[in-house]
Amino acid sequence: MAEIPTGLAWIRAAPEGEDGPGPWIEIAFGPEDQVYLRETSAPENVVTTTQKKWDAFVLGVQAGEFDHFAELGDEDPAV
């Protein structure tokens, strides 16, 4: 497993005005175009990707490519 740099500035992706413990997703931008993601309930589990892949993901979100995940409602996403 890659070493996670210390001193990263984690940004919490929570709805505006939400101060509770979450769980929320946090993101940090590190050296060498690395992007780090973690969940507040398990901050020791960090996923690493590249800036290029992160940018592609963000463009996909903005384009609505993942909207079908938000429309699951009470359905079991594993089915």
mmCIF file of N, CA and C in Angstrom:
data_model
loop_
_atom_site.group_PDB
_atom_site.id
_atom_site.type_symbol
_atom_site.label_atom_id
_atom_site.label_comp_id
_atom_site.label_asym_id
_atom_site.label_seq_id
_atom_site.Cartn_x
_atom_site.Cartn_y
_atom_site.Cartn_z
ATOM 1 N N MET A 1 0.848 -1.173 0.000
ATOM 2 C CA MET A 1 0.000 0.000 0.000
ATOM 3 C C MET A 1 0.892 1.235 0.000
ATOM 4 N N ALA A 2 0.496 2.249 -0.769
ATOM 5 C CA ALA A 2 1.274 3.480 -0.863
ATOM 6 C C ALA A 2 1.191 4.271 0.443
ATOM 7 N N GLU A 3 2.262 4.951 0.731
ATOM 8 C CA GLU A 3 2.319 5.795 1.922
ATOM 9 C C GLU A 3 1.479 7.054 1.698
ATOM 10 N N ILE A 4 0.637 7.374 2.661
ATOM 11 C CA ILE A 4 -0.196 8.574 2.577
ATOM 12 C C ILE A 4 0.595 9.735 3.183
ATOM 13 N N PRO A 5 0.777 10.822 2.420
ATOM 14 C CA PRO A 5 1.534 11.951 2.958
ATOM 15 C C PRO A 5 0.868 12.535 4.206
ATOM 16 N N THR A 6 1.672 12.989 5.125
ATOM 17 C CA THR A 6 1.132 13.675 6.298
ATOM 18 C C THR A 6 0.875 15.127 5.937
ATOM 19 N N GLY A 7 0.026 15.759 6.689
ATOM 20 C CA GLY A 7 -0.233 17.181 6.487
ATOM 21 C C GLY A 7 -1.139 17.500 5.318
ATOM 22 N N LEU A 8 -1.892 16.517 4.820
ATOM 23 C CA LEU A 8 -2.828 16.801 3.742
ATOM 24 C C LEU A 8 -3.969 17.666 4.264
ATOM 25 N N ALA A 9 -4.478 18.562 3.434
ATOM 26 C CA ALA A 9 -5.624 19.404 3.794
ATOM 27 C C ALA A 9 -6.885 18.713 3.292
ATOM 28 N N TRP A 10 -7.580 18.012 4.180
ATOM 29 C CA TRP A 10 -8.775 17.259 3.822
ATOM 30 C C TRP A 10 -9.966 18.196 3.714
ATOM 31 N N ILE A 11 -10.737 18.037 2.633
ATOM 32 C CA ILE A 11 -11.931 18.841 2.382
ATOM 33 C C ILE A 11 -13.135 17.924 2.506
ATOM 34 N N ARG A 12 -14.058 18.256 3.368
ATOM 35 C CA ARG A 12 -15.234 17.415 3.614
ATOM 36 C C ARG A 12 -16.340 17.746 2.615
ATOM 37 N N ALA A 13 -16.870 16.719 1.984
ATOM 38 C CA ALA A 13 -17.991 16.881 1.049
ATOM 39 C C ALA A 13 -19.274 16.590 1.803
ATOM 40 N N ALA A 14 -19.788 17.612 2.456
ATOM 41 C CA ALA A 14 -21.020 17.493 3.227
ATOM 42 C C ALA A 14 -21.966 18.591 2.774
ATOM 43 N N PRO A 15 -23.257 18.367 2.898
ATOM 44 C CA PRO A 15 -24.209 19.422 2.542
ATOM 45 C C PRO A 15 -23.953 20.692 3.359
ATOM 46 N N GLU A 16 -24.189 21.818 2.757
ATOM 47 C CA GLU A 16 -23.958 23.094 3.434
ATOM 48 C C GLU A 16 -24.747 23.150 4.735
ATOM 49 N N GLY A 17 -24.082 23.558 5.801
ATOM 50 C CA GLY A 17 -24.721 23.677 7.094
ATOM 51 C C GLY A 17 -24.702 22.411 7.928
ATOM 52 N N GLU A 18 -24.233 21.311 7.371
ATOM 53 C CA GLU A 18 -24.158 20.047 8.112
ATOM 54 C C GLU A 18 -22.854 20.006 8.898
ATOM 55 N N ASP A 19 -22.963 19.921 10.208
ATOM 56 C CA ASP A 19 -21.785 19.880 11.057
ATOM 57 C C ASP A 19 -21.607 18.538 11.749
ATOM 58 N N GLY A 20 -22.568 17.648 11.595
ATOM 59 C CA GLY A 20 -22.536 16.371 12.294
ATOM 60 C C GLY A 20 -21.397 15.477 11.836
ATOM 61 N N PRO A 21 -21.289 14.321 12.469
ATOM 62 C CA PRO A 21 -20.165 13.424 12.202
ATOM 63 C C PRO A 21 -20.253 12.683 10.863
ATOM 64 N N GLY A 22 -21.375 12.778 10.196
ATOM 65 C CA GLY A 22 -21.478 12.101 8.897
ATOM 66 C C GLY A 22 -21.976 10.680 9.042
ATOM 67 N N PRO A 23 -21.473 9.767 8.307
ATOM 68 C CA PRO A 23 -20.177 9.788 7.613
ATOM 69 C C PRO A 23 -20.217 10.625 6.329
ATOM 70 N N TRP A 24 -19.110 11.287 6.078
ATOM 71 C CA TRP A 24 -18.927 12.100 4.890
ATOM 72 C C TRP A 24 -17.693 11.613 4.138
ATOM 73 N N ILE A 25 -17.642 11.973 2.873
ATOM 74 C CA ILE A 25 -16.451 11.716 2.068
ATOM 75 C C ILE A 25 -15.545 12.931 2.209
ATOM 76 N N GLU A 26 -14.241 12.677 2.320
ATOM 77 C CA GLU A 26 -13.261 13.751 2.365
ATOM 78 C C GLU A 26 -12.265 13.539 1.236
ATOM 79 N N ILE A 27 -11.760 14.628 0.688
ATOM 80 C CA ILE A 27 -10.805 14.580 -0.412
ATOM 81 C C ILE A 27 -9.623 15.470 -0.072
ATOM 82 N N ALA A 28 -8.441 15.053 -0.506
ATOM 83 C CA ALA A 28 -7.235 15.860 -0.328
ATOM 84 C C ALA A 28 -6.403 15.749 -1.598
ATOM 85 N N PHE A 29 -5.806 16.857 -1.969
ATOM 86 C CA PHE A 29 -4.936 16.889 -3.144
ATOM 87 C C PHE A 29 -3.499 16.886 -2.654
ATOM 88 N N GLY A 30 -2.737 15.904 -3.118
ATOM 89 C CA GLY A 30 -1.377 15.736 -2.644
ATOM 90 C C GLY A 30 -0.331 15.990 -3.709
ATOM 91 N N PRO A 31 0.897 15.658 -3.381
ATOM 92 C CA PRO A 31 1.992 15.861 -4.320
ATOM 93 C C PRO A 31 1.894 14.919 -5.518
ATOM 94 N N GLU A 32 2.571 15.282 -6.569
ATOM 95 C CA GLU A 32 2.677 14.463 -7.780
ATOM 96 C C GLU A 32 1.313 14.132 -8.384
ATOM 97 N N ASP A 33 0.396 15.108 -8.353
ATOM 98 C CA ASP A 33 -0.944 14.954 -8.945
ATOM 99 C C ASP A 33 -1.744 13.795 -8.361
ATOM 100 N N GLN A 34 -1.530 13.482 -7.100
ATOM 101 C CA GLN A 34 -2.298 12.435 -6.443
ATOM 102 C C GLN A 34 -3.498 13.047 -5.730
ATOM 103 N N VAL A 35 -4.609 12.322 -5.769
ATOM 104 C CA VAL A 35 -5.841 12.730 -5.090
ATOM 105 C C VAL A 35 -6.206 11.610 -4.122
ATOM 106 N N TYR A 36 -6.521 11.975 -2.883
ATOM 107 C CA TYR A 36 -6.806 11.009 -1.827
ATOM 108 C C TYR A 36 -8.253 11.164 -1.382
ATOM 109 N N LEU A 37 -8.941 10.042 -1.208
ATOM 110 C CA LEU A 37 -10.331 10.031 -0.761
ATOM 111 C C LEU A 37 -10.460 9.120 0.442
ATOM 112 N N ARG A 38 -11.294 9.529 1.398
ATOM 113 C CA ARG A 38 -11.557 8.692 2.563
ATOM 114 C C ARG A 38 -12.950 9.004 3.089
ATOM 115 N N GLU A 39 -13.444 8.141 3.940
ATOM 116 C CA GLU A 39 -14.735 8.344 4.595
ATOM 117 C C GLU A 39 -14.456 8.701 6.054
ATOM 118 N N THR A 40 -15.210 9.645 6.585
ATOM 119 C CA THR A 40 -14.938 10.102 7.951
ATOM 120 C C THR A 40 -15.094 8.990 8.979
ATOM 121 N N SER A 41 -15.935 8.002 8.692
ATOM 122 C CA SER A 41 -16.137 6.923 9.661
ATOM 123 C C SER A 41 -15.003 5.898 9.639
ATOM 124 N N ALA A 42 -14.145 5.945 8.613
ATOM 125 C CA ALA A 42 -13.000 5.023 8.517
ATOM 126 C C ALA A 42 -11.832 5.749 7.861
ATOM 127 N N PRO A 43 -11.293 6.775 8.516
ATOM 128 C CA PRO A 43 -10.265 7.609 7.884
ATOM 129 C C PRO A 43 -8.960 6.877 7.590
ATOM 130 N N GLU A 44 -8.793 5.695 8.165
ATOM 131 C CA GLU A 44 -7.562 4.938 7.888
ATOM 132 C C GLU A 44 -7.615 4.258 6.521
ATOM 133 N N ASN A 45 -8.806 4.141 5.939
ATOM 134 C CA ASN A 45 -8.966 3.551 4.606
ATOM 135 C C ASN A 45 -8.970 4.672 3.572
ATOM 136 N N VAL A 46 -7.879 4.790 2.849
ATOM 137 C CA VAL A 46 -7.713 5.877 1.890
ATOM 138 C C VAL A 46 -7.582 5.296 0.488
ATOM 139 N N VAL A 47 -8.329 5.870 -0.439
ATOM 140 C CA VAL A 47 -8.248 5.503 -1.844
ATOM 141 C C VAL A 47 -7.457 6.601 -2.547
ATOM 142 N N THR A 48 -6.543 6.195 -3.399
ATOM 143 C CA THR A 48 -5.708 7.150 -4.118
ATOM 144 C C THR A 48 -5.982 7.044 -5.614
ATOM 145 N N THR A 49 -6.071 8.195 -6.259
ATOM 146 C CA THR A 49 -6.220 8.236 -7.711
ATOM 147 C C THR A 49 -5.376 9.395 -8.232
ATOM 148 N N THR A 50 -5.437 9.616 -9.521
ATOM 149 C CA THR A 50 -4.669 10.711 -10.114
ATOM 150 C C THR A 50 -5.567 11.918 -10.344
ATOM 151 N N GLN A 51 -4.952 13.065 -10.504
ATOM 152 C CA GLN A 51 -5.707 14.287 -10.782
ATOM 153 C C GLN A 51 -6.483 14.136 -12.089
ATOM 154 N N LYS A 52 -5.895 13.526 -13.092
ATOM 155 C CA LYS A 52 -6.569 13.348 -14.383
ATOM 156 C C LYS A 52 -7.837 12.496 -14.234
ATOM 157 N N LYS A 53 -7.747 11.400 -13.489
ATOM 158 C CA LYS A 53 -8.916 10.544 -13.274
ATOM 159 C C LYS A 53 -9.963 11.260 -12.418
ATOM 160 N N TRP A 54 -9.531 12.015 -11.414
ATOM 161 C CA TRP A 54 -10.462 12.766 -10.582
ATOM 162 C C TRP A 54 -11.211 13.792 -11.428
ATOM 163 N N ASP A 55 -10.491 14.505 -12.292
ATOM 164 C CA ASP A 55 -11.118 15.500 -13.157
ATOM 165 C C ASP A 55 -12.160 14.843 -14.067
ATOM 166 N N ALA A 56 -11.849 13.659 -14.605
ATOM 167 C CA ALA A 56 -12.801 12.941 -15.459
ATOM 168 C C ALA A 56 -14.039 12.544 -14.662
ATOM 169 N N PHE A 57 -13.849 12.105 -13.423
ATOM 170 C CA PHE A 57 -14.977 11.754 -12.560
ATOM 171 C C PHE A 57 -15.857 12.973 -12.307
ATOM 172 N N VAL A 58 -15.254 14.103 -11.969
ATOM 173 C CA VAL A 58 -16.021 15.317 -11.691
ATOM 174 C C VAL A 58 -16.805 15.748 -12.932
ATOM 175 N N LEU A 59 -16.199 15.678 -14.100
ATOM 176 C CA LEU A 59 -16.913 16.018 -15.333
ATOM 177 C C LEU A 59 -18.099 15.073 -15.543
ATOM 178 N N GLY A 60 -17.920 13.793 -15.217
ATOM 179 C CA GLY A 60 -19.009 12.828 -15.330
ATOM 180 C C GLY A 60 -20.149 13.145 -14.383
ATOM 181 N N VAL A 61 -19.825 13.541 -13.159
ATOM 182 C CA VAL A 61 -20.857 13.927 -12.192
ATOM 183 C C VAL A 61 -21.613 15.145 -12.719
ATOM 184 N N GLN A 62 -20.884 16.133 -13.190
ATOM 185 C CA GLN A 62 -21.518 17.348 -13.709
ATOM 186 C C GLN A 62 -22.404 17.049 -14.917
ATOM 187 N N ALA A 63 -22.040 16.059 -15.708
ATOM 188 C CA ALA A 63 -22.804 15.697 -16.905
ATOM 189 C C ALA A 63 -23.984 14.784 -16.585
ATOM 190 N N GLY A 64 -24.117 14.379 -15.322
ATOM 191 C CA GLY A 64 -25.237 13.534 -14.928
ATOM 192 C C GLY A 64 -25.029 12.048 -15.180
ATOM 193 N N GLU A 65 -23.786 11.642 -15.449
ATOM 194 C CA GLU A 65 -23.511 10.239 -15.766
ATOM 195 C C GLU A 65 -23.754 9.291 -14.596
ATOM 196 N N PHE A 66 -23.880 9.814 -13.388
ATOM 197 C CA PHE A 66 -24.061 8.969 -12.215
ATOM 198 C C PHE A 66 -25.417 9.188 -11.550
ATOM 199 N N ASP A 67 -26.287 9.937 -12.191
ATOM 200 C CA ASP A 67 -27.588 10.250 -11.610
ATOM 201 C C ASP A 67 -28.410 9.004 -11.304
ATOM 202 N N HIS A 68 -28.245 7.961 -12.078
ATOM 203 C CA HIS A 68 -29.026 6.743 -11.844
ATOM 204 C C HIS A 68 -28.727 6.139 -10.471
ATOM 205 N N PHE A 69 -27.576 6.403 -9.896
ATOM 206 C CA PHE A 69 -27.285 5.908 -8.551
ATOM 207 C C PHE A 69 -28.141 6.630 -7.510
ATOM 208 N N ALA A 70 -28.430 7.886 -7.742
ATOM 209 C CA ALA A 70 -29.232 8.673 -6.811
ATOM 210 C C ALA A 70 -30.709 8.324 -6.912
ATOM 211 N N GLU A 71 -31.115 7.649 -7.979
ATOM 212 C CA GLU A 71 -32.515 7.315 -8.198
ATOM 213 C C GLU A 71 -32.874 5.929 -7.677
ATOM 214 N N LEU A 72 -31.979 5.276 -6.949
ATOM 215 C CA LEU A 72 -32.240 3.933 -6.460
ATOM 216 C C LEU A 72 -33.326 3.896 -5.405
ATOM 217 N N GLY A 73 -33.453 4.978 -4.642
ATOM 218 C CA GLY A 73 -34.465 5.016 -3.586
ATOM 219 C C GLY A 73 -34.239 3.919 -2.585
ATOM 220 N N ASP A 74 -35.282 3.113 -2.327
ATOM 221 C CA ASP A 74 -35.200 2.044 -1.348
ATOM 222 C C ASP A 74 -34.735 0.730 -1.960
ATOM 223 N N GLU A 75 -34.441 0.733 -3.241
ATOM 224 C CA GLU A 75 -33.995 -0.497 -3.886
ATOM 225 C C GLU A 75 -32.626 -0.897 -3.371
ATOM 226 N N ASP A 76 -32.344 -2.176 -3.387
ATOM 227 C CA ASP A 76 -31.041 -2.684 -2.974
ATOM 228 C C ASP A 76 -30.067 -2.525 -4.133
ATOM 229 N N PRO A 77 -29.015 -1.672 -3.985
ATOM 230 C CA PRO A 77 -28.087 -1.443 -5.091
ATOM 231 C C PRO A 77 -27.285 -2.683 -5.464
ATOM 232 N N ALA A 78 -27.275 -3.689 -4.613
ATOM 233 C CA ALA A 78 -26.505 -4.907 -4.905
ATOM 234 C C ALA A 78 -27.248 -5.844 -5.849
ATOM 235 N N VAL A 79 -28.517 -5.562 -6.080
ATOM 236 C CA VAL A 79 -29.326 -6.448 -6.930
ATOM 237 C C VAL A 79 -29.149 -6.110 -8.381
#
